Amino acid sequence: MIRAKLLILPKTGVFDPQGETLRRALIQQGLVETQSVRVGKEIIIELQDADEERLKKKVEEVAKNFLANPVIEQYEIEWERKEQ
Amino acid sequence: MIRAKLLILPKTGVFDPQGETLRRALIQQGLVETQSVRVGKEIIIELQDADEERLKKKVEEVAKNFLANPVIEQYEIEWERKEQ
């Protein structure tokens, strides 16, 4: 099995209202050292073993066109092979 | 500056409707090798340098009591020190 771990974050410089709300909340919770917070998504996709090149190309494609919004979001993909 | 990277995921075995919806969508997008998808949150907190022990304890506390729901979610925290 192959596992793709996709991390999607608002681009630096793009206003992240969820992060800003959380920043205030964390300070109120006593974590006064908080300077900035960014909130993103983590999508873990477990894939049947197949031609690895095809999988990487295809996951890259869905990440760019379907899962992330490249105008305001950046993403990275980490790969992991799991033997069963 | 210290950076805490908090990853929150639905626990294994807990039904994840968002992941299930995404699994079907990815297959429809042609990623037919998709077996399972889990969707979680990534929260990146940048903190002023302070007593590291206090920060770790405090972030652990807000993660458990405020950011994650330990009944249905698991979380892990990665730490990174950034020199400026």
Coordinates of C-alpha atoms in Angstrom, one line a residue:
Chain A
M1 CA 0.0 0.0 0.0
I2 CA 1.1 3.5 -0.7
R3 CA 0.1 6.4 1.5
A4 CA 0.0 10.0 0.3
K5 CA -0.2 12.7 2.9
L6 CA -1.3 15.9 1.5
L7 CA -0.9 19.1 3.6
I8 CA -2.8 22.2 2.4
L9 CA -2.2 25.5 4.0
P10 CA -3.2 29.1 3.2
K11 CA -0.3 30.8 1.4
T12 CA 1.9 33.1 3.5
G13 CA 0.5 36.6 3.1
V14 CA -3.1 35.4 2.4
F15 CA -5.4 36.4 5.2
D16 CA -6.4 33.4 7.2
P17 CA -9.5 34.3 9.2
Q18 CA -9.7 30.9 10.9
G19 CA -6.1 31.2 12.0
E20 CA -6.6 34.7 13.3
T21 CA -9.7 33.7 15.3
L22 CA -7.7 30.8 16.7
R23 CA -4.8 33.1 17.6
R24 CA -7.0 35.2 19.8
A25 CA -8.6 32.2 21.4
L26 CA -5.3 30.6 22.2
I27 CA -4.1 33.8 23.9
Q28 CA -7.4 33.9 25.9
Q29 CA -6.7 30.3 26.9
G30 CA -3.5 31.4 28.5
L31 CA -1.1 30.6 25.6
V32 CA 0.1 34.3 25.6
E33 CA 3.2 33.5 23.6
T34 CA 1.1 32.9 20.5
Q35 CA 2.3 35.1 17.6
S36 CA 0.5 33.6 14.6
V37 CA -1.7 30.7 13.7
R38 CA -2.3 29.1 10.4
V39 CA -5.0 26.5 9.9
G40 CA -4.8 24.0 7.1
K41 CA -6.1 20.6 6.0
E42 CA -4.4 17.3 6.1
I43 CA -5.7 14.6 3.7
I44 CA -4.3 11.1 4.0
I45 CA -5.0 8.9 1.0
E46 CA -4.3 5.2 1.1
L47 CA -3.7 3.8 -2.3
Q48 CA -3.5 0.3 -3.8
D49 CA -0.1 -0.5 -5.0
A50 CA 0.2 0.4 -8.7
D51 CA 2.6 2.1 -11.1
E52 CA 4.2 4.6 -8.7
E53 CA 4.8 7.1 -11.4
R54 CA 1.2 7.1 -12.4
L55 CA 0.0 7.4 -8.8
K56 CA 2.3 10.4 -8.1
K57 CA 1.2 12.2 -11.3
K58 CA -2.4 11.5 -10.6
V59 CA -2.3 12.6 -6.9
E60 CA -0.4 15.7 -7.9
E61 CA -3.2 16.4 -10.5
V62 CA -6.1 16.0 -8.0
A63 CA -4.3 18.0 -5.4
K64 CA -3.8 20.9 -7.8
N65 CA -7.1 20.9 -9.6
F66 CA -9.5 19.5 -7.1
L67 CA -8.3 19.5 -3.5
A68 CA -6.3 22.7 -3.1
N69 CA -7.0 26.2 -4.4
P70 CA -3.6 27.3 -5.9
V71 CA -4.6 30.9 -5.8
I72 CA -4.7 31.1 -2.0
E73 CA -3.4 27.8 -0.9
Q74 CA 0.0 26.0 -1.0
Y75 CA 0.3 22.2 -0.7
E76 CA 2.9 19.6 -0.2
I77 CA 2.7 15.8 -0.6
E78 CA 4.6 13.3 1.4
W79 CA 4.8 9.7 0.3
E80 CA 5.1 6.6 2.4
R81 CA 5.2 3.0 1.4
K82 CA 3.5 0.6 3.8
E83 CA 4.3 -3.1 3.6
Q84 CA 1.5 -5.4 4.7
Chain B
M1 CA 10.7 31.5 17.7
I2 CA 9.2 28.1 18.3
R3 CA 6.8 26.4 16.0
A4 CA 4.3 23.8 17.1
K5 CA 2.7 21.8 14.3
L6 CA -0.5 20.1 15.5
L7 CA -2.0 17.4 13.4
I8 CA -5.5 16.3 14.3
L9 CA -7.1 13.3 12.7
P10 CA -10.3 11.2 13.2
K11 CA -9.3 8.2 15.2
T12 CA -9.0 4.9 13.3
G13 CA -12.3 3.2 13.4
V14 CA -14.3 6.4 13.9
F15 CA -16.5 7.1 10.9
D16 CA -15.1 10.0 8.9
P17 CA -17.9 11.2 6.5
Q18 CA -15.7 13.9 5.0
G19 CA -13.1 11.3 4.2
E20 CA -15.6 8.9 2.7
T21 CA -17.1 11.6 0.5
L22 CA -13.6 12.5 -0.7
R23 CA -12.8 8.8 -1.3
R24 CA -15.7 8.5 -3.8
A25 CA -14.8 11.8 -5.4
L26 CA -11.2 10.8 -5.9
I27 CA -12.2 7.6 -7.6
Q28 CA -14.6 9.5 -9.9
Q29 CA -11.6 11.9 -10.7
G30 CA -9.8 8.8 -12.0
L31 CA -7.7 8.0 -9.0
V32 CA -9.2 4.5 -9.0
E33 CA -6.5 3.1 -6.7
T34 CA -7.9 5.0 -3.7
Q35 CA -8.7 2.7 -0.8
S36 CA -9.4 5.1 2.1
V37 CA -9.2 8.7 2.8
R38 CA -9.0 10.5 6.2
V39 CA -9.4 14.2 6.5
G40 CA -7.9 16.1 9.4
K41 CA -6.7 19.5 10.5
E42 CA -3.2 21.0 10.6
I43 CA -2.7 23.9 13.0
I44 CA 0.6 25.7 12.9
I45 CA 1.2 27.8 15.9
E46 CA 4.2 30.2 16.0
L47 CA 5.2 31.1 19.6
Q48 CA 7.5 33.6 21.1
D49 CA 10.5 32.0 22.7
A50 CA 9.8 31.2 26.3
D51 CA 10.4 28.5 28.8
E52 CA 10.2 25.5 26.6
E53 CA 8.8 23.3 29.2
R54 CA 5.9 25.7 29.9
L55 CA 5.2 26.0 26.2
K56 CA 5.1 22.3 25.6
K57 CA 2.8 21.7 28.6
K58 CA 0.5 24.6 27.6
V59 CA 0.2 23.6 24.0
E60 CA -0.5 20.0 25.0
E61 CA -3.2 21.3 27.3
V62 CA -5.0 23.5 24.6
A63 CA -4.6 20.6 22.1
K64 CA -6.3 18.2 24.4
N65 CA -9.0 20.4 25.9
F66 CA -9.7 22.9 23.2
L67 CA -8.5 22.1 19.7
A68 CA -9.0 18.3 19.5
N69 CA -11.9 16.2 20.6
P70 CA -10.2 13.2 22.3
V71 CA -13.3 11.1 22.1
I72 CA -13.2 10.9 18.3
E73 CA -9.9 12.5 17.3
Q74 CA -6.2 11.7 17.8
Y75 CA -3.5 14.4 17.6
E76 CA 0.2 14.7 17.5
I77 CA 2.4 17.7 18.0
E78 CA 5.7 18.3 16.2
W79 CA 8.1 20.9 17.5
E80 CA 10.5 23.0 15.5
R81 CA 12.8 25.8 16.6
K82 CA 13.4 28.6 14.1
E83 CA 16.3 30.9 14.6
Q84 CA 15.7 34.4 13.2

